[in-house]
Coordinates of C-alpha atoms and ligand atoms in Angstrom, one line a residue:
M1 CA -1.0 -2.8 22.7
P2 CA -4.4 -1.1 23.2
I3 CA -5.0 2.5 21.8
D4 CA -5.0 5.3 24.4
A5 CA -8.8 5.6 25.1
K6 CA -8.5 9.3 26.4
L7 CA -6.5 10.4 23.4
L8 CA -9.0 8.6 21.0
E9 CA -12.1 10.2 22.8
R10 CA -10.5 13.6 22.7
A11 CA -9.8 13.3 19.1
Y12 CA -13.3 12.1 18.2
Q13 CA -14.7 15.1 20.3
S14 CA -12.4 17.7 19.0
G15 CA -12.4 16.3 15.4
T16 CA -8.7 16.8 15.3
L17 CA -5.3 15.8 17.0
E18 CA -3.1 18.3 18.7
G19 CA 0.4 18.6 17.7
L20 CA 0.3 17.3 14.2
P21 CA 3.4 17.9 12.1
D22 CA 3.6 21.3 10.5
G23 CA 5.6 21.7 7.3
H24 CA 7.8 19.5 5.1
F25 CA 10.4 17.5 6.8
I26 CA 13.7 18.4 5.2
D27 CA 17.3 18.2 6.6
G28 CA 16.1 16.8 9.8
R29 CA 13.5 19.6 10.6
F30 CA 10.1 20.7 9.8
Q31 CA 10.0 23.7 7.4
P32 CA 7.2 25.6 5.6
A33 CA 6.9 25.5 1.8
Q34 CA 9.3 28.1 0.3
A35 CA 6.3 29.7 -1.5
G36 CA 4.2 29.6 1.6
G37 CA 1.5 27.2 0.2
R38 CA -0.9 25.4 2.4
M39 CA -3.6 22.7 1.9
E40 CA -6.3 21.2 4.0
S41 CA -6.6 17.6 4.7
F42 CA -10.1 16.3 5.2
D43 CA -11.5 13.7 7.7
P44 CA -13.5 11.5 5.5
G45 CA -15.7 10.3 8.4
R46 CA -17.1 13.8 8.6
A47 CA -16.4 15.1 5.1
E48 CA -14.7 18.1 6.9
P49 CA -11.2 19.5 6.8
F50 CA -9.5 18.8 10.2
A51 CA -5.9 20.1 9.7
T52 CA -3.7 22.0 7.2
F53 CA -0.2 21.1 5.8
A54 CA 2.4 22.5 3.5
A55 CA 1.7 22.5 -0.2
G56 CA 5.1 22.3 -1.8
D57 CA 6.5 22.7 -5.3
A58 CA 9.6 22.1 -7.4
A59 CA 11.7 24.4 -5.1
D60 CA 10.9 22.3 -2.1
V61 CA 11.6 19.1 -4.0
D62 CA 15.0 20.5 -5.1
Q63 CA 15.9 21.3 -1.5
A64 CA 14.9 17.9 -0.5
V65 CA 16.8 16.0 -3.1
A66 CA 19.9 18.1 -2.4
S67 CA 19.6 17.2 1.3
A68 CA 19.2 13.5 0.5
R69 CA 22.1 13.7 -1.9
G70 CA 24.3 15.2 0.9
A71 CA 23.2 12.7 3.5
F72 CA 24.0 9.9 1.1
E73 CA 27.4 11.0 0.0
D74 CA 28.7 12.3 3.4
V75 CA 27.1 9.9 5.9
W76 CA 24.5 7.2 5.3
R77 CA 26.2 5.3 2.5
D78 CA 29.3 4.8 4.6
T79 CA 27.7 4.3 8.0
A80 CA 28.4 0.7 9.2
P81 CA 25.7 -1.8 8.3
E82 CA 25.1 -2.6 11.9
A83 CA 24.8 1.0 12.9
R84 CA 22.1 1.4 10.2
G85 CA 20.4 -1.6 11.6
R86 CA 20.3 -0.1 15.2
V87 CA 18.7 3.1 13.8
L88 CA 16.0 1.0 12.1
M89 CA 15.5 -1.1 15.1
R90 CA 15.0 2.0 17.4
T91 CA 12.6 3.4 14.9
A92 CA 10.5 0.1 15.2
E93 CA 10.4 0.7 19.0
L94 CA 9.5 4.3 18.7
I95 CA 6.6 3.5 16.2
R96 CA 5.3 1.0 18.8
A97 CA 5.6 3.5 21.5
N98 CA 3.7 6.1 19.6
V99 CA 1.1 3.6 18.2
S100 CA -1.9 5.6 19.5
R101 CA -1.0 9.0 18.1
L102 CA 0.0 7.4 14.7
A103 CA -3.3 5.3 14.5
V104 CA -5.4 8.2 15.4
A105 CA -3.7 10.5 12.8
E106 CA -4.1 7.8 10.2
T107 CA -7.7 7.4 11.0
L108 CA -8.5 11.1 10.8
D109 CA -6.6 11.4 7.6
S110 CA -7.6 8.3 5.6
G111 CA -10.9 7.5 7.3
K112 CA -10.1 3.8 8.0
P113 CA -11.3 2.1 11.3
V114 CA -8.8 2.8 14.1
G115 CA -8.4 -0.9 14.8
E116 CA -7.2 -1.3 11.1
A117 CA -5.1 1.8 11.5
Q118 CA -3.5 0.3 14.6
G119 CA -2.7 -2.8 12.6
D120 CA -1.1 -0.7 9.9
V121 CA 1.1 1.1 12.4
L122 CA 2.2 -2.1 14.1
G123 CA 2.9 -3.5 10.6
A124 CA 5.1 -0.5 10.0
A125 CA 7.1 -1.2 13.1
R126 CA 7.4 -4.8 12.2
T127 CA 8.7 -3.6 8.6
F128 CA 11.5 -1.5 10.3
E129 CA 12.3 -4.4 12.5
Y130 CA 12.5 -6.8 9.7
Y131 CA 14.8 -4.7 7.6
A132 CA 16.9 -3.7 10.6
G133 CA 18.0 -7.2 10.7
A134 CA 18.9 -7.3 6.9
C135 CA 21.4 -4.3 7.0
D136 CA 24.4 -6.4 7.7
K137 CA 23.4 -9.4 5.7
L138 CA 23.6 -7.8 2.2
Q139 CA 26.4 -10.1 1.0
G140 CA 28.0 -10.2 -2.3
D141 CA 29.4 -13.2 -4.4
T142 CA 32.6 -14.6 -5.8
F143 CA 33.0 -15.9 -9.3
P144 CA 35.1 -18.9 -10.4
L145 CA 37.8 -17.5 -12.9
G146 CA 40.6 -19.8 -12.2
P147 CA 43.9 -19.5 -10.4
D148 CA 45.0 -16.4 -12.1
H149 CA 42.1 -14.2 -11.5
L150 CA 39.8 -13.1 -8.6
G151 CA 36.1 -12.2 -9.2
Y152 CA 33.8 -10.9 -6.7
S153 CA 30.8 -8.6 -6.2
F154 CA 29.3 -6.5 -3.7
N155 CA 26.1 -4.5 -3.2
E156 CA 26.0 -0.8 -3.5
P157 CA 23.1 1.4 -2.4
V158 CA 21.6 3.0 -5.5
G159 CA 21.6 6.4 -4.0
V160 CA 18.8 8.9 -3.6
T161 CA 15.4 7.2 -3.7
A162 CA 12.0 8.8 -4.3
H163 CA 8.7 7.2 -2.9
I164 CA 5.4 8.1 -4.2
I165 CA 2.7 7.2 -1.7
P166 CA -1.1 6.7 -2.1
W167 CA -3.8 7.5 0.4
N168 CA -5.1 4.0 1.1
F169 CA -2.2 2.8 3.2
P170 CA -0.2 5.8 4.1
I171 CA 2.2 4.7 6.8
S172 CA 2.4 1.1 5.7
T173 CA 3.4 2.1 2.1
T174 CA 5.8 4.7 3.3
A175 CA 7.5 2.1 5.6
R176 CA 7.7 -0.6 3.1
G177 CA 9.5 1.8 0.8
I178 CA 11.9 3.6 3.0
A179 CA 12.9 0.8 5.5
P180 CA 14.6 -1.4 2.8
A181 CA 16.0 1.8 1.0
L182 CA 17.6 3.0 4.4
A183 CA 18.8 -0.6 5.2
A184 CA 20.6 -0.7 1.9
G185 CA 22.3 2.6 2.5
C186 CA 20.1 4.7 0.3
T187 CA 18.5 8.0 1.3
A188 CA 15.0 9.0 0.7
V189 CA 12.5 11.7 -0.4
V190 CA 8.9 10.7 0.2
K191 CA 5.9 12.4 -1.4
P192 CA 2.7 11.3 0.5
A193 CA -0.6 11.6 -1.0
E194 CA -2.2 15.0 -0.6
Q195 CA -5.3 13.3 1.1
T196 CA -3.1 11.7 3.8
P197 CA 0.1 13.7 4.5
F198 CA 0.5 13.2 8.3
T199 CA 1.9 9.8 9.2
A200 CA 4.8 10.0 6.7
L201 CA 5.9 13.3 8.4
M202 CA 5.5 11.7 11.9
L203 CA 7.5 8.7 10.8
A204 CA 10.3 10.9 9.5
E205 CA 10.4 12.7 12.9
L206 CA 10.7 9.4 14.7
L207 CA 13.5 8.2 12.4
S208 CA 15.3 11.4 13.3
E209 CA 14.7 10.7 17.0
A210 CA 16.1 7.2 16.5
G211 CA 19.3 8.6 15.2
L212 CA 18.9 8.8 11.4
P213 CA 21.1 11.7 10.2
P214 CA 19.5 14.9 8.8
G215 CA 18.7 14.5 5.1
A216 CA 18.6 10.8 5.0
C217 CA 14.8 10.8 5.0
N218 CA 12.8 13.8 3.8
V219 CA 9.2 14.3 3.3
V220 CA 7.7 16.8 1.0
T221 CA 3.9 17.3 0.9
G222 CA 1.6 18.7 -1.7
T223 CA -0.1 17.6 -4.9
G224 CA 1.0 15.0 -7.4
Q225 CA 1.3 17.7 -10.0
D226 CA 3.3 20.2 -7.9
V227 CA 5.6 17.8 -5.9
G228 CA 5.2 14.3 -7.3
A229 CA 6.0 15.2 -10.9
P230 CA 9.1 17.2 -10.3
L231 CA 10.4 14.6 -7.9
V232 CA 10.1 11.6 -10.1
A233 CA 11.5 13.7 -13.1
H234 CA 14.5 15.0 -11.0
A235 CA 17.8 14.3 -12.6
D236 CA 19.5 13.7 -9.2
V237 CA 17.1 10.9 -8.1
D238 CA 18.4 7.4 -8.8
H239 CA 15.4 5.2 -8.1
V240 CA 11.6 5.7 -7.9
T241 CA 9.0 3.5 -6.1
F242 CA 5.5 4.3 -7.1
T243 CA 2.2 3.0 -5.7
G244 CA -1.0 4.2 -7.1
S245 CA -3.2 4.2 -10.2
V246 CA -2.4 2.9 -13.6
A247 CA -2.8 6.2 -15.3
T248 CA -0.5 8.0 -13.0
G249 CA 2.0 5.2 -12.9
T250 CA 2.4 5.0 -16.7
G251 CA 2.9 8.7 -16.7
V252 CA 5.7 8.2 -14.1
M253 CA 7.2 5.6 -16.2
K254 CA 7.5 7.9 -19.0
A255 CA 8.8 10.7 -16.8
V256 CA 11.7 8.5 -15.5
A257 CA 12.7 7.4 -19.0
D258 CA 14.6 10.7 -19.7
N259 CA 16.9 10.3 -16.9
V260 CA 17.0 6.4 -17.0
T261 CA 15.9 6.2 -13.4
S262 CA 15.0 2.7 -12.1
L263 CA 11.4 2.2 -11.2
V264 CA 9.1 -0.1 -9.2
L265 CA 5.5 0.2 -10.1
E266 CA 2.8 -1.1 -7.8
L267 CA -0.4 -0.4 -9.5
G268 CA -4.0 -1.6 -9.2
G269 CA -5.7 -4.9 -9.1
K270 CA -9.0 -6.8 -9.7
S271 CA -8.0 -9.8 -7.7
P272 CA -10.1 -13.0 -7.7
V273 CA -11.1 -15.0 -4.5
V274 CA -11.6 -18.5 -5.8
V275 CA -13.9 -20.4 -3.7
L276 CA -14.3 -24.2 -4.5
S277 CA -17.2 -26.4 -3.3
D278 CA -15.0 -28.4 -0.9
C279 CA -13.8 -25.3 1.1
D280 CA -14.0 -24.7 4.7
R281 CA -17.3 -22.5 4.5
E282 CA -16.7 -20.4 7.4
A283 CA -13.1 -19.6 6.6
A284 CA -14.0 -18.8 3.0
L285 CA -17.0 -16.4 4.2
D286 CA -14.6 -14.7 6.6
G287 CA -12.0 -14.4 4.0
V288 CA -14.2 -13.0 1.2
M289 CA -15.6 -10.5 3.6
G290 CA -12.2 -9.2 4.8
A291 CA -10.8 -9.3 1.2
I292 CA -13.4 -6.6 0.0
F293 CA -14.6 -4.7 3.1
E294 CA -11.3 -4.0 4.9
N295 CA -10.4 -0.4 4.4
A296 CA -13.7 -0.1 2.6
G297 CA -12.3 -2.0 -0.4
Q298 CA -9.7 0.6 -1.0
I299 CA -6.8 -1.9 -1.2
C300 CA -4.8 -2.6 -4.4
S301 CA -4.8 -6.3 -3.5
A302 CA -8.5 -6.3 -2.4
G303 CA -10.4 -9.5 -3.4
S304 CA -12.9 -7.7 -5.5
R305 CA -14.2 -10.7 -7.6
L306 CA -15.7 -13.8 -6.0
V307 CA -15.1 -16.7 -8.3
I308 CA -17.2 -19.4 -6.9
E309 CA -18.3 -22.9 -8.0
R310 CA -21.9 -23.1 -9.0
A311 CA -22.5 -26.1 -6.7
I312 CA -22.2 -24.0 -3.5
H313 CA -23.2 -20.6 -5.0
D314 CA -26.7 -20.0 -3.7
D315 CA -26.2 -20.9 -0.2
F316 CA -22.8 -19.2 0.1
V317 CA -23.9 -16.0 -1.5
D318 CA -27.1 -15.8 0.7
T319 CA -25.1 -16.0 3.9
L320 CA -22.5 -13.6 2.4
C321 CA -25.3 -11.0 1.7
Q322 CA -26.9 -11.4 5.2
R323 CA -23.4 -10.7 6.8
T324 CA -22.6 -7.9 4.6
G325 CA -26.0 -6.1 5.3
A326 CA -25.3 -6.4 9.0
L327 CA -21.8 -4.7 8.9
S328 CA -21.6 -1.7 11.3
I329 CA -20.8 1.6 9.5
G330 CA -19.4 4.6 11.2
H331 CA -16.6 7.1 11.8
G332 CA -13.2 5.4 11.9
L333 CA -12.5 6.5 15.4
R334 CA -15.5 4.6 16.6
D335 CA -13.8 1.6 15.1
P336 CA -16.8 0.3 13.0
Q337 CA -16.6 -2.8 10.8
L338 CA -16.7 -0.3 7.7
G339 CA -15.5 3.2 7.5
P340 CA -15.8 5.8 4.9
V341 CA -14.1 6.0 1.6
N342 CA -11.3 8.5 1.3
S343 CA -12.7 11.4 -0.6
D344 CA -15.8 12.8 -2.4
R345 CA -14.1 12.0 -5.6
Q346 CA -13.6 8.3 -4.7
L347 CA -17.3 8.2 -3.5
E348 CA -18.3 9.4 -7.0
T349 CA -16.1 6.9 -8.7
V350 CA -17.6 4.0 -6.7
S351 CA -21.1 5.2 -7.1
G352 CA -20.5 5.7 -10.9
F353 CA -19.4 2.0 -11.3
V354 CA -22.5 0.6 -9.6
D355 CA -24.9 3.0 -11.2
R356 CA -23.6 2.2 -14.7
G357 CA -23.8 -1.5 -13.8
R358 CA -27.4 -1.2 -13.0
E359 CA -28.1 0.5 -16.3
R360 CA -26.5 -2.5 -18.0
G361 CA -28.8 -4.8 -16.0
A362 CA -26.6 -5.8 -13.1
T363 CA -28.4 -7.1 -10.1
V364 CA -27.4 -5.5 -6.9
L365 CA -27.9 -8.1 -4.1
T366 CA -27.0 -5.9 -1.2
G367 CA -25.9 -2.3 -0.7
G368 CA -25.5 -0.2 -3.9
A369 CA -25.8 3.4 -2.6
A370 CA -23.8 6.2 -0.9
T371 CA -24.7 6.9 2.6
T372 CA -23.4 8.7 5.8
D373 CA -22.4 7.9 9.3
P374 CA -25.7 7.0 10.9
Q375 CA -24.7 8.8 14.2
T376 CA -23.9 12.1 12.6
G377 CA -25.4 12.1 9.1
K378 CA -22.0 13.1 7.8
G379 CA -19.1 11.6 5.8
W380 CA -18.3 10.0 2.6
F381 CA -19.7 6.5 3.0
Y382 CA -20.7 3.7 0.5
E383 CA -22.8 0.8 1.6
P384 CA -21.0 -2.6 1.5
T385 CA -22.2 -3.9 -1.9
I386 CA -22.5 -7.3 -3.7
I387 CA -23.3 -7.7 -7.3
A388 CA -24.7 -10.9 -8.8
D389 CA -22.9 -12.9 -11.4
R390 CA -21.6 -10.6 -14.3
P391 CA -20.3 -11.7 -17.7
V392 CA -16.5 -11.7 -18.0
D393 CA -16.3 -8.6 -20.3
D394 CA -18.4 -6.5 -17.9
E395 CA -16.8 -3.3 -16.5
L396 CA -17.7 -4.6 -13.0
V397 CA -15.4 -7.6 -13.7
Q398 CA -12.7 -5.8 -15.5
E399 CA -12.2 -2.5 -13.8
E400 CA -10.7 -1.6 -10.3
I401 CA -13.5 0.1 -8.3
F402 CA -11.5 0.8 -5.1
G403 CA -14.5 0.7 -2.9
P404 CA -16.7 -1.8 -1.0
V405 CA -18.0 -3.5 -4.0
L406 CA -17.8 -7.3 -4.7
T407 CA -18.6 -8.7 -8.1
I408 CA -19.5 -12.4 -8.4
Q409 CA -18.5 -14.7 -11.1
I410 CA -19.9 -18.2 -11.2
A411 CA -17.4 -21.0 -12.2
E412 CA -18.5 -24.5 -13.4
D413 CA -15.5 -26.1 -11.9
A414 CA -11.7 -25.5 -10.8
E415 CA -10.7 -25.5 -14.5
D416 CA -13.2 -22.8 -15.3
A417 CA -12.3 -20.9 -12.2
V418 CA -8.7 -20.6 -13.5
R419 CA -10.1 -19.1 -16.7
L420 CA -12.2 -16.6 -15.0
A421 CA -9.5 -15.7 -12.6
N422 CA -7.1 -14.9 -15.3
A423 CA -9.6 -12.9 -17.6
T424 CA -8.7 -9.3 -16.5
R425 CA -5.6 -7.2 -17.5
Y426 CA -4.5 -7.0 -13.8
A427 CA -2.6 -9.8 -11.9
L428 CA -1.7 -8.6 -8.4
V429 CA -3.0 -11.2 -6.0
A430 CA -5.5 -14.1 -5.8
G431 CA -7.1 -16.1 -3.1
V432 CA -8.0 -19.7 -3.1
Y433 CA -10.2 -21.5 -0.8
T434 CA -10.4 -25.4 -0.9
R435 CA -9.5 -28.3 1.3
D436 CA -7.9 -30.1 -1.7
F437 CA -4.1 -29.6 -1.2
E438 CA -3.3 -30.6 -4.7
A439 CA -6.0 -28.4 -6.3
A440 CA -4.8 -25.4 -4.2
H441 CA -1.3 -25.7 -5.3
Q442 CA -2.3 -26.3 -8.9
L443 CA -4.4 -23.1 -8.9
A444 CA -1.5 -21.2 -7.2
R445 CA 0.6 -22.2 -10.3
R446 CA -1.8 -21.4 -12.9
I447 CA -3.4 -18.2 -11.7
D448 CA -1.5 -15.3 -12.9
A449 CA -0.7 -13.1 -9.9
G450 CA 2.3 -11.9 -7.9
Q451 CA 1.0 -13.4 -4.8
V452 CA -1.5 -16.3 -4.0
Y453 CA -3.2 -16.7 -0.7
I454 CA -4.4 -20.2 0.2
N455 CA -7.2 -20.4 2.7
E456 CA -6.5 -17.1 4.3
Y457 CA -6.8 -13.9 2.3
F458 CA -4.0 -11.5 3.0
A459 CA -1.9 -14.3 4.7
G460 CA 1.8 -13.5 5.1
G461 CA 3.6 -10.3 6.2
I462 CA 6.7 -8.4 5.6
A463 CA 8.7 -11.4 4.9
V464 CA 6.8 -12.3 1.8
P465 CA 7.6 -10.5 -1.5
F466 CA 4.7 -8.5 -2.9
G467 CA 4.1 -7.0 -6.4
G468 CA 2.1 -7.5 -9.7
N469 CA 2.3 -8.8 -13.2
R470 CA 0.7 -7.2 -16.2
M471 CA -1.1 -3.9 -15.6
S472 CA -0.6 -4.4 -11.9
G473 CA 3.0 -3.3 -12.4
F474 CA 6.5 -4.7 -12.0
G475 CA 9.1 -5.2 -9.4
R476 CA 8.7 -6.7 -5.9
E477 CA 8.5 -5.1 -2.5
K478 CA 8.7 -6.6 1.0
G479 CA 10.9 -9.6 1.8
L480 CA 14.6 -9.7 1.2
E481 CA 13.7 -9.3 -2.6
G482 CA 12.3 -5.8 -1.7
I483 CA 15.8 -4.6 -0.8
R484 CA 17.1 -5.5 -4.4
S485 CA 15.6 -2.5 -5.8
Y486 CA 17.7 -0.3 -3.6
C487 CA 20.9 -2.2 -4.3
R488 CA 23.1 -2.6 -7.4
T489 CA 25.6 -5.1 -8.0
K490 CA 29.2 -4.0 -8.6
S491 CA 31.4 -6.7 -9.8
V492 CA 35.3 -6.6 -9.6
A493 CA 37.5 -8.9 -11.6
A494 CA 41.3 -8.8 -11.1
R495 CA 44.4 -10.6 -12.5
I496 CA 46.3 -12.0 -9.5
A497 CA 49.1 -13.9 -11.3
R498 CA 52.1 -12.2 -12.9
Ligands
NAI1 P1 -2.8 8.5 -8.1 O1 -2.1 7.4 -8.6 O2 -2.9 9.7 -8.9 O3 -2.1 9.0 -6.7 C1 -1.1 8.3 -6.1 C2 0.1 9.1 -5.8 O4 0.6 9.7 -6.9 C3 -0.4 10.5 -4.9 O5 0.8 10.6 -3.9 C4 -0.3 11.5 -5.9 O6 -0.1 12.8 -5.5 C5 0.9 11.1 -6.8 N1 0.8 11.7 -8.1 C6 -0.2 12.1 -8.9 N2 0.2 12.6 -10.0 C7 1.5 12.4 -10.1 C8 2.5 12.7 -11.1 N3 2.2 13.2 -12.3 N4 3.8 12.4 -10.8 C9 4.1 11.9 -9.6 N5 3.2 11.5 -8.6 C10 2.0 11.8 -8.9 O7 -4.2 7.9 -7.6 P2 -5.5 8.8 -7.1 O8 -5.9 9.8 -8.1 O9 -5.4 9.2 -5.7 O10 -6.6 7.6 -7.1 C11 -7.2 7.2 -8.4 C12 -7.4 5.8 -8.5 O11 -6.2 5.0 -8.4 C13 -8.2 5.2 -7.3 O12 -9.5 5.2 -7.6 C14 -7.7 3.7 -7.3 O13 -8.4 2.9 -8.3 C15 -6.2 3.9 -7.7 N6 -5.4 3.6 -6.7 C16 -4.6 2.6 -6.5 C17 -3.8 2.4 -5.4 C18 -3.0 1.2 -5.2 O14 -2.9 0.9 -4.0 N7 -2.5 0.5 -6.2 C19 -3.7 3.5 -4.5 C20 -4.4 4.7 -4.7 C21 -5.2 4.7 -5.8
MG2 MG1 -7.3 13.3 4.7

C-alpha cells in the first residue's frame, strides 16, 4: 500500500497537512477546550510549529469521562459481541484506506521517517483486525461443585478505561490500548502526548465513522499536568493503561491508589542484544542496527546495549560503525534511514548522556553530536552513535537514553552474556543472535525480560504479549493476554438441589 506521493509532496512543501482535527473528540464530535486553551505541535524535522490543537484541563476530562460512562452503561457494554467485532473490523479497513493521511500526520508530529509511520499505521489496522476477532470469543468457565451446585464465570468489561499515550508511537500505542478495551466492552478516554496529539484524534473519528457509538472513545488533548493527572485520578475511571517514563509512571501508580483503580504500566527499558560468536553475522548486523536506529532509538524496547562475545567483537563492531556512519539523515517526509528526535528537550537529554560519558572517559566510536537536516540546516537531529565497551555500572549501560545511542558490553562467553544482560534495573525485552538452538532457548529462559527475540529483533506482532518486568513495569498488552486488563471475572455459584 504505497503512500500517496502528491499528498506527501504537498505536506513537505507546505510544512503541514490540511484538514487536521481541531479540538478534543468527545461524545462523537470535535469540540474546543471549555476554557479555550490552545497549544502548538512541532515538526521535529524542522524544529518549527506546524499546527495547533486544544489544550484541555480537568473540566474537559470530566466531560469526556461522563461521556464514556454514559456510552458504557447505555450502549457499548450490552452491544452484542459480534456487533462490536464488526465495528472494530470496519475501523481496521478505514485505517488502511486512510494510511497516507495518517502516516503523514504521524511523521509531521513525531518526526519519524514516513516509511516507519506507514508501518505503524498498518500495524494499528492489524491491531483492530486482531481484536475484532476476539470480541465473541471471551468465554468464561465452569467449576466442578458436584451434583447439587452449579458454578460458572463470565467476563465483564471493567468499565471506563483511561489511556495515557507517549510521543514515540502515538497511533500504535493508542490502538493497542483501545482496541482490546473496546473489544471487551469497555469505553475509553485517551490522553495523547502533547508532542503528538493528531493521530489519536484521527483514529477516534474513524472509529466513529465505523459505527462506534458517541462517547465510547474520547480523546482529550493537552499536557500531562492539566489533562493526564486529572484523568488518572478521576474517581469514575475504572482502569488506567500508562506508557511512558518511570518517573511519571510511578506518580500515576500513586495517583490511582486512592481510588483503587487497576493499572498497567509500560515503562522504559535498557534492552540487551546478545550476539554470540556463532551467529549469522549479516542477520545480527541488521538486527542490531534496526534495534537502536529505528525511530532514532526512541523506543521503549530499543536494543540499546550490544552484548557481544569477545571472539567476534573487533570485526563486528568495525562493520557496525561503518554502516552506522553511512546512514542517511533527513526530514521524516523524505523517508531517510534516520529521522530527528522528537523535541529539543529530548535532544538535550541524549546529548547530555553522551557528553557526560565522554567526561568519564567513554570512547565514542562513531557519531556523538547533535546535528541538523543536511538539506535545510533545521531540525532536532542526533548522529547515530556507538560507544565502546563500558563497565556495567556506567550510566551509559544503566540508564535509558531514548535516542540513537548504542552502548557496547563485551562478554567472555554465553554465561557472561547472561550476567551482563541482567545487570540493569530494567527488564523489558532482549535479543539473542546465535545459530545454536539450545543456547538460544537457554538464554531466552535465563534473561529477565517480558519478551525475547531470537535471530530477529522486534520479531512477532500483535498476537505476542508484550510488557516488562522490574522497573520496566507490569501487566501485558497485545495478544489475547492484552484483553485481560479490560475484563474482570464474575463467578456465580448456585445450589440446584432442594
Ligand atoms: P512522560 O512519561 O512524562 O510522558 C508520557 C505521557 O504521560 C504523556 O502523554 C504525558 O503527557 C503524560 N503525563 C505526564 N505527566 C503526567 C501525569 N502527572 N499524570 C498522567 N499523565 C502524565 O514522558 P516524557 O516526559 O515525554 O519523556 C521523558 C522520558 O521518558 C524519555 O526521555 C524516555 O526516556 C521516557 N519515555 C519512555 C517511553 C516508553 O515508551 N516507555 C515513551 C516516552 C518517554
Ligand atoms: Mg509534534
